[in-house]
Amino acid sequence: MKVTVVGTGYVGLVVGACLAETGNDVCCADVDAAKIEGLKQDRLPIYEPGLEPLVARNQRDGRLQFTTDVGGAVERSDIVIIAVGTPADEDGSADLQHVLAVARTIGQHLSRPKTIITKSTVPVGTAEKVRAEVAKQATAPFHVCSNPEFLKEGAAVEDFMKPDRVILGVDSDEAARVLEELYAPFVRTGNPLIFMDVASAEMTKYAANAMLATRISFMNQIARLCEAVGADVTLVRKGIGTDRRIGPAFLFPGPGYGGSCFPKDVQALIRMGEARRVPLDILTAVEAANARQKRLLFEKLQRHFEGKVKGRAVAVWGLAFKAETDDVRESPALVLVEALLEAGATVRVHDPAARETARRQLGDRVTYAPHAFDALGGADALAIVTEWLEYRNPDFTRIKQLMRQPLIVDGRNLYDPTRLGKLGFTYDSIGRPLACASS
Ligand SMILES: NC(=O)c1ccc[n+]([C@@H]2O[C@H](COP(=O)([O-])OP(=O)(O)OC[C@H]3O[C@@H](n4cnc5c(N)ncnc54)[C@H](O)[C@@H]3O)[C@@H](O)[C@H]2O)c1
């Protein structure tokens, strides 16, 4: 099938490469000329495991092209997928300017029948706005479908290739047949294509993200209470996760959720509710709990330093909002670093993939360590924010030798508190007993 994907970010690039991999003739279009120039030479603008070989192979074999000519890309294809960003507007609602700009371009270049798919996360009613915008100038019939994306950064290729399910909001049987054909290679093992009306598909994406954000905030608050009452959240998590009604996924407490989706999607859903006079109290609480959680690592450090943060040297391991990505949007690590800098600490950071993306916000206010251990020399504390594999089993003897004080504040519960105590560390994690050097 001839497919154009408009927007070549985390979602569009993965979608384009995976659709090319299954034999489609794909053109990825983006207004960012530098991004497209790099992609033409197989230089990826993002870090995403497994994506680079996919882009290189399909480009070499002629199934994947890149262009800045969005209109031309629309004309060549029967299917046009909109995958541009939908950032939060000033009031938190989804900003649709990029989606509607693409819809306008599609309309200007629609002179034969096409299926238009909104894959960007958009509020209910957006497909109808896209339809109206395209219709202003289109000279041929077209369908508008909603096909929200559920891939996770860090496992995006795997998620797109083997989705739990594919949500397809369609306006006709004809559109359903097109989408069924497009997605058939990805659901051969029986995971379902779920067809529904367009509004329900748009809503499904927000409901899923809001539910996941709620689970995270819920466990983060339970973890805080565990610390206060002397319980261990790891055991509590196992205890509730084995209940089949609850299930084990997304019950890990941490430094607060970040990334390009949960924060803005929770906000957008709250605004959607306000606009319809349906208060979403739970989500307002989820947001507040998350904002509080993002301050937790700083508050723990402050406590260990007895309020005297000024002049302290703090090493921070992990800048990305989660492991296996270079995405630092809304990352709790940035909240921690900004709080430390504001309090007068000096900060040395390490991240295996997100150094350059973080540099755009942090500039030269921090020191960037090329290796994790390079951040530790003379440090008064080590704060762990991202659960990168390379942090999981480090040489603790060396860590202790390098640091001025053996204090680790761990936002990801990577280590065993008893072991760290025995090794001579003060080890403060999330929702578990504090380990002290003497224990
Ligand atoms: N990142 C994720 O994990 C994820 C997962 C599921 C859904 N989503 C949703 O997918 C959408 C895209 O997210 P992303 O993370 O890929 O965004 P992104 O910011 O990484 O990429 C968006 C791309 O769109 C391009 N663009 C903007 N306006 C354009 C225009 N008029 N014409 C052509 N290109 C244009 C930008 O240059 C950019 O390259 C959002 O709605 C997001 O909520 C994201």
Coordinates of N, CA and C in Angstrom, one line a residue, residues 5-18 26 28 64 66 81-84 119 149 151:
V5 N 3.4 9.2 6.0 CA 3.3 9.5 7.4 C 3.7 11.0 7.6
V6 N 2.9 11.8 8.1 CA 3.3 13.2 8.3 C 3.6 13.5 9.8
G7 N 4.9 13.9 10.0 CA 5.4 14.1 11.3 C 6.4 12.9 11.5
T8 N 7.7 13.2 11.7 CA 8.7 12.1 11.8 C 9.4 12.2 13.1
G9 N 8.6 12.2 14.2 CA 9.1 12.2 15.5 C 9.1 10.8 16.1
Y10 N 9.0 10.7 17.4 CA 9.1 9.4 18.1 C 8.1 8.4 17.5
V11 N 6.9 8.9 17.2 CA 5.8 8.0 16.7 C 5.9 7.9 15.2
G12 N 5.9 9.0 14.5 CA 5.9 8.9 13.0 C 7.0 8.1 12.4
L13 N 8.2 8.3 13.0 CA 9.4 7.5 12.4 C 9.2 6.0 12.6
V14 N 8.8 5.7 13.8 CA 8.6 4.2 14.1 C 7.5 3.7 13.2
V15 N 6.4 4.4 13.1 CA 5.3 3.9 12.3 C 5.7 3.7 10.9
G16 N 6.4 4.8 10.3 CA 6.8 4.7 8.9 C 7.8 3.6 8.7
A17 N 8.8 3.4 9.6 CA 9.8 2.3 9.4 C 9.1 0.9 9.5
C18 N 8.2 0.8 10.5 CA 7.5 -0.5 10.6 C 6.6 -0.9 9.5
V26 N 6.4 3.5 1.7 CA 6.2 4.6 2.7 C 7.0 5.9 2.4
C28 N 7.8 9.4 4.6 CA 7.7 10.1 5.8 C 8.0 11.6 5.5
L64 N 11.2 3.1 1.8 CA 11.0 4.2 2.8 C 11.8 5.4 2.3
F66 N 12.2 9.9 2.6 CA 11.9 11.0 3.5 C 11.9 12.3 2.7
I81 N -1.2 9.3 7.2 CA -1.2 9.2 8.6 C -0.7 10.4 9.2
I82 N -1.5 11.1 10.1 CA -1.1 12.3 10.8 C -0.5 11.9 12.1
A83 N 0.9 12.2 12.3 CA 1.6 11.8 13.5 C 2.4 13.0 14.0
V84 N 1.8 14.2 13.9 CA 2.5 15.4 14.4 C 2.3 15.6 15.9
K119 N -3.3 9.7 14.0 CA -2.6 8.8 14.9 C -2.1 9.7 16.1
E149 N -2.1 5.7 18.9 CA -0.9 4.9 19.0 C -0.6 4.6 20.5
L151 N 2.4 2.8 21.4 CA 3.8 2.3 21.6 C 4.4 3.1 22.8

